[in-house]
Coordinates of C-alpha atoms in Angstrom, one line a residue:
M90 CA 149.3 -163.1 36.6
K91 CA 146.0 -164.7 37.7
N92 CA 145.8 -166.9 40.7
I93 CA 144.8 -170.6 40.4
S94 CA 142.4 -172.8 42.4
I95 CA 143.0 -176.6 42.4
L96 CA 139.6 -178.2 42.9
G97 CA 139.0 -181.9 43.2
T98 CA 136.0 -183.7 41.7
S99 CA 136.1 -185.8 44.9
S100 CA 138.0 -186.2 48.2
D101 CA 141.5 -187.6 48.0
A102 CA 141.8 -186.8 44.3
G103 CA 145.3 -185.6 44.8
K104 CA 144.8 -181.9 45.2
S105 CA 147.7 -181.4 47.6
T106 CA 150.1 -183.1 45.3
I107 CA 148.9 -181.3 42.1
T108 CA 149.0 -178.0 44.0
F109 CA 152.8 -178.3 44.7
V110 CA 153.4 -179.7 41.2
I111 CA 151.7 -176.8 39.4
A112 CA 153.3 -174.3 41.8
K113 CA 156.8 -175.8 41.3
I114 CA 156.4 -175.8 37.5
L115 CA 155.4 -172.1 37.6
Q116 CA 158.2 -171.3 40.0
D117 CA 160.8 -173.0 37.8
L118 CA 159.6 -170.7 35.0
G119 CA 160.7 -167.7 37.0
Y120 CA 157.5 -166.7 38.8
K121 CA 157.1 -166.0 42.6
I122 CA 154.6 -168.6 43.8
A123 CA 152.9 -169.3 47.1
P124 CA 150.7 -172.2 48.2
F125 CA 147.5 -171.5 50.1
K126 CA 144.5 -173.4 51.6
A127 CA 141.9 -171.3 53.3
Q128 CA 140.7 -174.1 55.6
N129 CA 142.1 -177.5 56.3
V130 CA 140.9 -180.3 58.5
S131 CA 143.9 -182.4 59.7
N132 CA 145.5 -183.6 62.9
N133 CA 148.9 -183.3 61.0
S134 CA 150.3 -179.9 61.6
H135 CA 153.7 -178.1 61.7
V136 CA 155.2 -175.1 63.5
C137 CA 156.1 -172.3 61.1
D138 CA 159.1 -169.9 61.0
D139 CA 156.9 -167.3 62.8
G140 CA 155.9 -169.7 65.6
S141 CA 152.4 -170.3 64.3
E142 CA 150.7 -173.6 63.4
I143 CA 149.5 -174.8 60.0
A144 CA 148.5 -178.0 58.3
I145 CA 151.3 -180.2 57.2
A146 CA 150.2 -180.1 53.5
Q147 CA 150.8 -176.4 53.3
Y148 CA 154.0 -176.6 55.2
F149 CA 155.3 -179.3 52.8
Q150 CA 154.2 -177.3 49.8
S151 CA 156.1 -174.4 51.1
E152 CA 159.2 -176.6 51.7
V153 CA 159.0 -177.7 48.0
L154 CA 158.9 -174.1 46.9
G155 CA 161.4 -172.7 49.5
V156 CA 158.7 -170.3 50.7
E157 CA 158.9 -168.7 54.1
T158 CA 156.4 -170.4 56.3
S159 CA 153.7 -168.6 58.2
Y160 CA 150.0 -168.8 59.2
H161 CA 149.2 -166.9 56.0
L162 CA 149.5 -170.2 54.0
N163 CA 146.6 -171.8 56.0
P164 CA 144.6 -169.3 58.1
V165 CA 142.0 -171.8 59.4
L166 CA 142.8 -175.3 60.7
L167 CA 140.5 -177.8 62.4
K168 CA 141.9 -180.6 64.5
S169 CA 140.0 -183.4 66.3
G170 CA 138.5 -182.3 69.6
R171 CA 136.5 -183.9 72.4
G172 CA 133.1 -185.4 71.4
S173 CA 131.7 -183.6 68.4
S174 CA 133.9 -180.6 68.8
A175 CA 137.0 -179.5 67.0
S176 CA 140.1 -177.5 68.0
L177 CA 139.9 -174.3 65.9
I178 CA 143.1 -172.7 65.0
V179 CA 142.9 -169.3 63.3
E180 CA 145.9 -167.4 61.9
G181 CA 148.2 -170.0 63.5
K182 CA 146.8 -169.9 67.1
V183 CA 144.2 -172.0 69.0
V184 CA 141.2 -169.8 69.6
A185 CA 138.5 -172.3 70.7
N186 CA 137.1 -175.7 70.9
K187 CA 134.0 -175.6 68.9
D188 CA 131.1 -177.9 68.1
V189 CA 131.2 -178.7 64.4
L190 CA 127.6 -177.3 63.9
E191 CA 128.6 -174.2 65.8
Y192 CA 131.7 -173.8 63.6
Y193 CA 129.6 -173.9 60.4
R194 CA 127.1 -171.5 61.9
D195 CA 129.8 -168.9 62.7
L196 CA 131.8 -169.5 59.4
D197 CA 131.3 -165.9 58.2
L198 CA 133.3 -164.7 61.2
L199 CA 136.4 -166.5 59.8
K200 CA 136.2 -164.9 56.3
P201 CA 138.1 -161.7 57.4
A202 CA 141.0 -163.8 58.6
V203 CA 141.0 -165.8 55.3
K204 CA 140.9 -162.6 53.3
R205 CA 143.7 -160.9 55.3
C206 CA 146.0 -163.9 54.7
Y207 CA 145.1 -164.3 51.1
E208 CA 145.6 -160.6 50.3
Y209 CA 148.9 -160.5 52.2
L210 CA 150.2 -163.3 50.0
D211 CA 148.7 -161.8 46.9
S212 CA 150.7 -158.6 47.5
K213 CA 154.0 -160.5 47.8
Y214 CA 153.7 -163.2 45.1
D215 CA 153.0 -163.3 41.3
C216 CA 150.6 -166.2 41.7
I217 CA 148.9 -168.0 44.6
V218 CA 148.0 -171.7 44.0
N219 CA 145.0 -172.4 46.1
E220 CA 144.2 -175.9 47.2
G221 CA 140.6 -176.8 47.5
A222 CA 138.9 -179.2 50.0
G223 CA 136.9 -182.3 49.2
S224 CA 134.5 -181.6 46.4
P225 CA 133.5 -178.0 45.5
V226 CA 129.9 -178.9 44.8
E227 CA 128.5 -180.4 48.0
L228 CA 125.3 -178.5 47.4
N229 CA 124.2 -178.4 51.0
L230 CA 127.5 -176.9 52.1
M231 CA 128.4 -174.6 49.3
D232 CA 127.6 -171.5 51.3
K233 CA 129.8 -172.8 54.1
D234 CA 132.8 -173.6 51.9
L235 CA 135.9 -171.4 52.5
S236 CA 138.5 -173.3 50.5
N237 CA 136.7 -173.8 47.2
I238 CA 133.7 -171.6 46.2
F239 CA 134.6 -168.7 48.5
I240 CA 138.1 -168.2 47.3
A241 CA 137.3 -168.9 43.6
N242 CA 134.4 -166.6 43.6
E243 CA 135.8 -163.8 45.8
Y244 CA 139.1 -163.6 43.9
N245 CA 138.0 -164.7 40.4
T246 CA 140.7 -167.4 40.3
K247 CA 141.4 -169.6 37.3
I248 CA 140.4 -173.2 38.1
I249 CA 142.1 -176.6 37.4
L250 CA 139.9 -179.6 38.2
V251 CA 141.6 -182.8 39.5
A252 CA 139.8 -186.1 39.0
D253 CA 140.8 -189.4 40.5
I254 CA 140.4 -192.2 37.9
E255 CA 141.5 -194.9 40.3
K256 CA 138.3 -194.8 42.3
G257 CA 136.1 -195.3 39.2
G258 CA 133.3 -193.0 38.0
V259 CA 135.8 -190.4 36.6
F260 CA 133.5 -189.3 33.8
A261 CA 130.5 -188.7 36.1
S262 CA 132.6 -186.9 38.6
I263 CA 134.1 -184.5 36.0
Y264 CA 130.7 -183.9 34.2
G265 CA 128.8 -183.5 37.5
V266 CA 131.2 -181.1 39.2
Y267 CA 131.6 -179.0 36.0
H268 CA 127.8 -178.6 35.6
L269 CA 127.1 -178.1 39.3
L270 CA 129.6 -175.2 39.6
P271 CA 128.1 -171.7 39.3
E272 CA 128.4 -170.3 35.7
K273 CA 131.0 -167.7 36.7
L274 CA 133.3 -170.5 38.0
R275 CA 132.7 -172.7 35.0
N276 CA 133.9 -170.0 32.8
N277 CA 137.1 -169.8 34.8
I278 CA 138.0 -173.5 34.3
I279 CA 141.3 -174.0 32.5
G280 CA 140.7 -177.7 32.2
V281 CA 140.8 -181.0 34.1
V282 CA 143.8 -183.2 35.2
V283 CA 143.0 -186.9 35.3
N284 CA 145.0 -188.3 38.1
K285 CA 146.3 -191.7 39.4
F286 CA 146.1 -193.6 36.1
R287 CA 147.5 -197.1 36.3
G288 CA 148.8 -198.8 33.2
D289 CA 149.3 -197.6 29.6
L290 CA 148.2 -194.0 29.3
S291 CA 147.2 -194.5 25.7
L292 CA 144.3 -196.6 26.9
F293 CA 142.6 -193.4 28.0
D294 CA 142.9 -191.7 24.6
E295 CA 139.2 -192.3 24.0
G296 CA 138.5 -190.9 27.4
I297 CA 140.3 -187.7 26.6
R298 CA 138.2 -187.4 23.4
I299 CA 135.0 -187.9 25.3
I300 CA 135.9 -185.2 27.9
E301 CA 137.1 -182.7 25.4
E302 CA 134.6 -183.2 22.5
D303 CA 131.4 -184.3 24.4
F304 CA 131.9 -182.5 27.7
K305 CA 133.7 -179.5 26.1
I306 CA 136.3 -179.5 28.9
P307 CA 140.0 -179.3 28.0
V308 CA 142.2 -182.2 29.4
L309 CA 145.4 -180.7 30.8
G310 CA 147.0 -184.1 31.2
V311 CA 146.6 -187.7 32.3
L312 CA 149.0 -188.4 35.2
P313 CA 150.3 -191.8 36.1
Y314 CA 149.9 -193.3 39.5
I315 CA 153.3 -192.9 41.2
P316 CA 153.7 -193.7 44.9
F317 CA 155.0 -190.6 46.7
N318 CA 156.1 -191.3 50.2
L319 CA 156.3 -187.7 51.4
G320 CA 154.0 -185.0 52.7
F321 CA 151.3 -187.3 54.0
E322 CA 148.3 -184.9 54.7
D323 CA 145.9 -187.3 56.4
S324 CA 145.1 -191.0 57.1
A325 CA 143.8 -191.5 53.6
S326 CA 147.0 -190.3 52.0
L327 CA 149.0 -192.3 54.5
K328 CA 147.4 -195.5 53.2
N329 CA 148.9 -194.9 49.8
F330 CA 152.5 -195.3 50.9
V331 CA 154.5 -198.1 49.1
Q332 CA 157.5 -199.9 50.6
N333 CA 159.8 -202.5 49.2
P334 CA 163.0 -202.2 51.1
K335 CA 165.6 -204.1 49.1
K336 CA 168.3 -204.1 51.9
K337 CA 166.0 -204.6 54.9
K338 CA 167.8 -204.5 58.2
L339 CA 165.0 -203.5 60.6
D340 CA 161.3 -204.2 61.1
I341 CA 159.6 -201.2 62.9
A342 CA 156.1 -201.1 64.3
V343 CA 154.3 -197.8 64.4
I344 CA 151.3 -197.9 66.8
S345 CA 148.4 -196.5 64.8
Y346 CA 145.8 -195.3 67.3
P347 CA 142.6 -193.6 66.2
Y348 CA 143.8 -190.1 66.8
M349 CA 147.3 -190.6 65.6
S350 CA 148.9 -187.3 64.4
N351 CA 152.1 -186.0 62.9
Y352 CA 152.8 -189.3 61.2
N353 CA 155.2 -187.4 59.0
D354 CA 157.7 -188.2 61.7
I355 CA 157.7 -191.7 60.1
E356 CA 158.4 -190.5 56.5
P357 CA 162.2 -190.9 56.8
L358 CA 161.6 -194.5 57.8
I359 CA 159.1 -195.3 55.1
C360 CA 161.6 -193.9 52.5
D361 CA 164.5 -195.9 54.0
D362 CA 165.6 -198.9 51.9
E363 CA 166.9 -200.7 55.0
V364 CA 163.7 -200.4 57.0
F365 CA 160.3 -202.0 56.8
V366 CA 157.5 -200.0 58.6
E367 CA 154.2 -201.6 59.7
F368 CA 151.3 -199.6 61.1
V369 CA 149.8 -201.6 63.9
D370 CA 146.2 -200.9 64.9
Y371 CA 145.1 -204.2 66.5
N372 CA 146.2 -206.6 69.2
V373 CA 149.1 -208.5 67.7
S374 CA 152.4 -209.8 69.1
L375 CA 155.2 -207.2 68.7
E376 CA 158.0 -209.7 69.1
K377 CA 159.0 -209.8 65.5
F378 CA 159.8 -206.0 65.5
D379 CA 163.2 -204.5 66.3
L380 CA 161.6 -201.2 67.4
V381 CA 158.2 -200.0 68.4
I382 CA 157.3 -196.3 67.9
L383 CA 154.4 -194.6 69.6
P384 CA 153.8 -191.4 67.5
G385 CA 151.9 -188.2 68.2
S386 CA 148.3 -188.2 69.2
K387 CA 145.7 -185.4 69.0
L388 CA 143.7 -186.9 71.9
V389 CA 146.2 -188.7 74.0
I390 CA 144.1 -190.0 76.8
K391 CA 141.5 -191.4 74.4
D392 CA 144.2 -193.2 72.4
L393 CA 145.7 -194.5 75.7
K394 CA 142.4 -195.9 76.7
W395 CA 142.0 -197.4 73.2
L396 CA 145.4 -199.2 73.7
K397 CA 144.1 -200.6 77.0
E398 CA 140.8 -201.7 75.6
N399 CA 142.3 -203.6 72.6
G400 CA 145.2 -205.3 74.4
L401 CA 148.0 -203.4 72.8
F402 CA 148.8 -201.6 76.1
E403 CA 149.9 -204.9 77.6
Q404 CA 151.8 -205.9 74.5
I405 CA 153.7 -202.6 74.6
K406 CA 154.3 -202.8 78.4
N407 CA 155.7 -206.3 78.1
Y408 CA 157.8 -205.6 75.0
K409 CA 161.5 -206.2 75.8
K410 CA 163.2 -204.5 72.8
D411 CA 163.5 -200.8 72.0
I412 CA 160.7 -198.3 72.2
C413 CA 160.7 -194.7 70.9
C414 CA 157.9 -192.3 71.7
I415 CA 157.2 -188.9 70.2
C416 CA 154.9 -186.2 71.7
G417 CA 151.6 -187.9 72.5
G418 CA 153.3 -191.3 72.7
Y419 CA 155.9 -189.7 75.1
E420 CA 153.0 -188.4 77.3
M421 CA 151.6 -191.9 77.5
M422 CA 154.8 -193.2 79.1
F423 CA 154.4 -191.1 82.3
E424 CA 152.9 -192.5 85.5
T425 CA 149.8 -190.4 85.2
L426 CA 148.2 -188.0 82.7
D427 CA 146.2 -185.2 84.3
D428 CA 143.6 -183.4 82.1
K429 CA 142.6 -181.0 84.8
Y430 CA 140.9 -178.5 82.5
A431 CA 139.1 -181.2 80.4
L432 CA 141.0 -180.1 77.3
E433 CA 140.7 -183.5 75.7
N434 CA 137.9 -185.1 77.6
D435 CA 134.3 -184.3 78.5
E436 CA 135.3 -183.9 82.1
N437 CA 138.6 -183.4 84.0
L438 CA 140.2 -186.8 84.8
I439 CA 143.5 -188.5 85.6
E440 CA 144.5 -191.5 83.6
E441 CA 147.2 -194.0 84.5
G442 CA 150.0 -194.2 81.9
F443 CA 152.6 -196.8 81.1
G444 CA 154.7 -195.7 84.1
K445 CA 158.0 -195.9 82.1
I446 CA 158.8 -192.3 83.1
P447 CA 158.8 -191.6 86.9
A448 CA 156.8 -188.4 86.7
S449 CA 153.4 -187.0 85.7
I450 CA 152.0 -185.1 82.7
T451 CA 149.6 -182.2 83.2
F452 CA 147.6 -180.8 80.2
E453 CA 147.8 -177.0 80.4
K454 CA 145.6 -174.5 78.6
Q455 CA 148.6 -172.7 77.0
K456 CA 149.8 -174.7 74.0
I457 CA 153.5 -175.0 73.4
L458 CA 154.5 -174.1 69.8
E459 CA 158.2 -174.0 69.2
K460 CA 160.5 -174.6 66.3
K461 CA 164.3 -174.6 66.8
T462 CA 167.5 -176.6 67.1
Y463 CA 167.4 -178.9 70.1
D464 CA 170.3 -180.6 72.0
L465 CA 168.7 -184.0 72.1
F466 CA 170.0 -187.6 72.5
N467 CA 173.6 -186.2 72.1
T468 CA 172.7 -184.7 68.8
Q469 CA 171.8 -181.2 67.5
I470 CA 168.3 -181.8 66.0
E471 CA 166.2 -179.3 64.1
G472 CA 162.6 -180.0 65.1
F473 CA 159.4 -178.6 66.6
E474 CA 157.0 -179.0 69.5
I475 CA 153.2 -178.9 69.5
H476 CA 151.6 -180.0 72.8
H477 CA 149.5 -179.1 75.8
G478 CA 151.1 -181.7 78.0
M479 CA 153.7 -180.4 80.4
S480 CA 156.2 -182.1 82.7
E481 CA 158.3 -180.1 85.2
K482 CA 160.7 -183.0 85.7
Y483 CA 161.2 -184.0 82.0
P484 CA 160.0 -181.1 80.0
L485 CA 161.6 -182.2 76.7
S486 CA 162.8 -185.8 76.7
Y487 CA 163.6 -188.9 78.8
E488 CA 166.0 -191.7 78.0
C489 CA 166.9 -195.0 79.6
K490 CA 168.0 -198.5 78.5
K491 CA 166.0 -199.4 75.4
F492 CA 163.8 -196.3 75.6
K493 CA 163.8 -192.9 74.1
G494 CA 161.0 -190.4 74.4
T495 CA 160.6 -186.7 73.5
F496 CA 158.1 -184.0 72.8
V497 CA 160.1 -183.0 69.7
H498 CA 158.8 -183.9 66.2
G499 CA 161.2 -184.4 63.3
I500 CA 163.9 -186.4 65.1
F501 CA 164.1 -189.1 62.4
D502 CA 164.8 -186.4 59.7
N503 CA 168.2 -186.0 61.3
D504 CA 170.6 -188.4 59.6
E505 CA 173.1 -188.4 62.4
F506 CA 170.6 -189.4 65.0
R507 CA 168.7 -191.9 62.9
T508 CA 171.8 -193.6 61.7
S509 CA 173.4 -193.8 65.1
Y510 CA 170.2 -195.1 66.7
F511 CA 169.5 -197.7 64.1
K512 CA 173.1 -198.9 64.2
E513 CA 172.5 -199.7 67.9
L514 CA 169.6 -201.9 66.8
N515 CA 171.5 -203.6 64.0
S516 CA 175.2 -202.9 63.5
S517 CA 174.9 -203.6 59.8
Y518 CA 172.6 -200.7 59.2
I519 CA 174.2 -198.1 56.9
G520 CA 171.8 -195.2 56.6
Y521 CA 171.1 -192.6 53.9
K522 CA 170.7 -188.8 53.5
F523 CA 167.0 -188.0 53.9
E524 CA 167.1 -184.4 52.7
E525 CA 168.9 -185.4 49.6
Y526 CA 166.4 -188.3 49.0
K527 CA 163.5 -185.8 49.5
R528 CA 164.9 -183.2 47.1
N529 CA 165.6 -185.8 44.4
S530 CA 162.2 -187.5 44.9
I531 CA 160.4 -184.2 44.6
N532 CA 162.3 -183.0 41.5
T533 CA 161.8 -186.4 39.7
F534 CA 158.1 -186.5 40.6
V535 CA 157.5 -182.9 39.4
K536 CA 159.5 -183.5 36.1
T537 CA 157.5 -186.7 35.4
M538 CA 154.2 -184.9 36.0
K539 CA 155.3 -181.8 34.0
D540 CA 156.0 -184.0 31.0
K541 CA 152.4 -185.2 31.1
L542 CA 150.8 -181.8 31.6
D543 CA 149.9 -179.1 29.0
V544 CA 151.8 -176.4 30.7
Q545 CA 151.4 -174.0 27.8
R546 CA 147.6 -174.1 28.0
I547 CA 147.8 -173.3 31.7
L548 CA 150.2 -170.4 31.1
D549 CA 148.0 -169.1 28.3
D550 CA 145.1 -168.8 30.8
V551 CA 146.9 -167.3 33.7
L552 CA 149.2 -164.8 32.0

């Protein structure tokens, strides 16, 4: 069985989503399938079963498929760093903070790691579904492209193009990408998926004719725009969430600082029919909210300074109702934050925090990566930690009246904790089963997309 590359004709075309849809369809037909992305750029990451760190998109795809999680699924990950640098994570571990230009200059040094991981998966699975990155035909960067051209060319993968019709220019993007691809890769294209179509799909019948007859590219399907409030990969996908809570009991503010990370912690709230979530990124009164959440941050001190500069720091400090802080948000609540090794900043510095927690945070070189069951807030919670900040006095969590804070991600996935917590805020809150919701949502979404896809044409090409 041949492996497949999912390449977008633009950024945010829906590659991550189509990757798990195609993979799940093939898995349901009885094949062993693994997701893969050679290189990802995202502040959203997750700790794997083997204690390594990968991008949230590949972790979510592996959850959909029930695949064991490890660094092999995403061998190279870039996260925001200080200045023009990025935190470089290779095979699940931080190896350096690199200037972006330096990273591209040394890209060939990463290819052995990518090949090791890819070939490991290839030996275990019938088919790897590779997610591309951005557009595969950024001509000035094609020789520095690990996720698209390198994989497709090195391993002669079959290719499915994904085009976002919502942005406009769908014909130009399909025609342009197809003709700018090297001839070898053009010959491996199975066809194109037209994604995010709003309205009556029959309105695009003429579009299908143009693409198939004039462009000579098979159309594998036209997929409807369906909000999918799970597996947010980045800030662009986060903006696509849709909420219409019919039984609203709670209004929750999530502080959206510039380097916000791991906002998947908020997914159980976005999916909750009794909760309305608003991401707050400017100085506004917080009094209308029942709960304020400070989520994770990739650059905690920079985001803390941002809160002080725009006035939200004082709004949060004077807020009288409940506050919940996770990871980076938790670190901000200490009296001082000491970046003694300049891990986040251009120079070592100490920044004053909110002072809610009577202790200090120190950023250590050794990063904590842990995934386990925690005894937290009187509940057994399955979660994970990803952080440089350390506190000897409160190494995991802190709780006092109207305040909960922890390093642990995934706390709201736990039905018992979430329901108990929200009942304290509003006794009429009922709650729901998040894992059941997630499973049903994924199955419904995949079935809807499968009905619109020419699965047989894909099988004919890969078998």
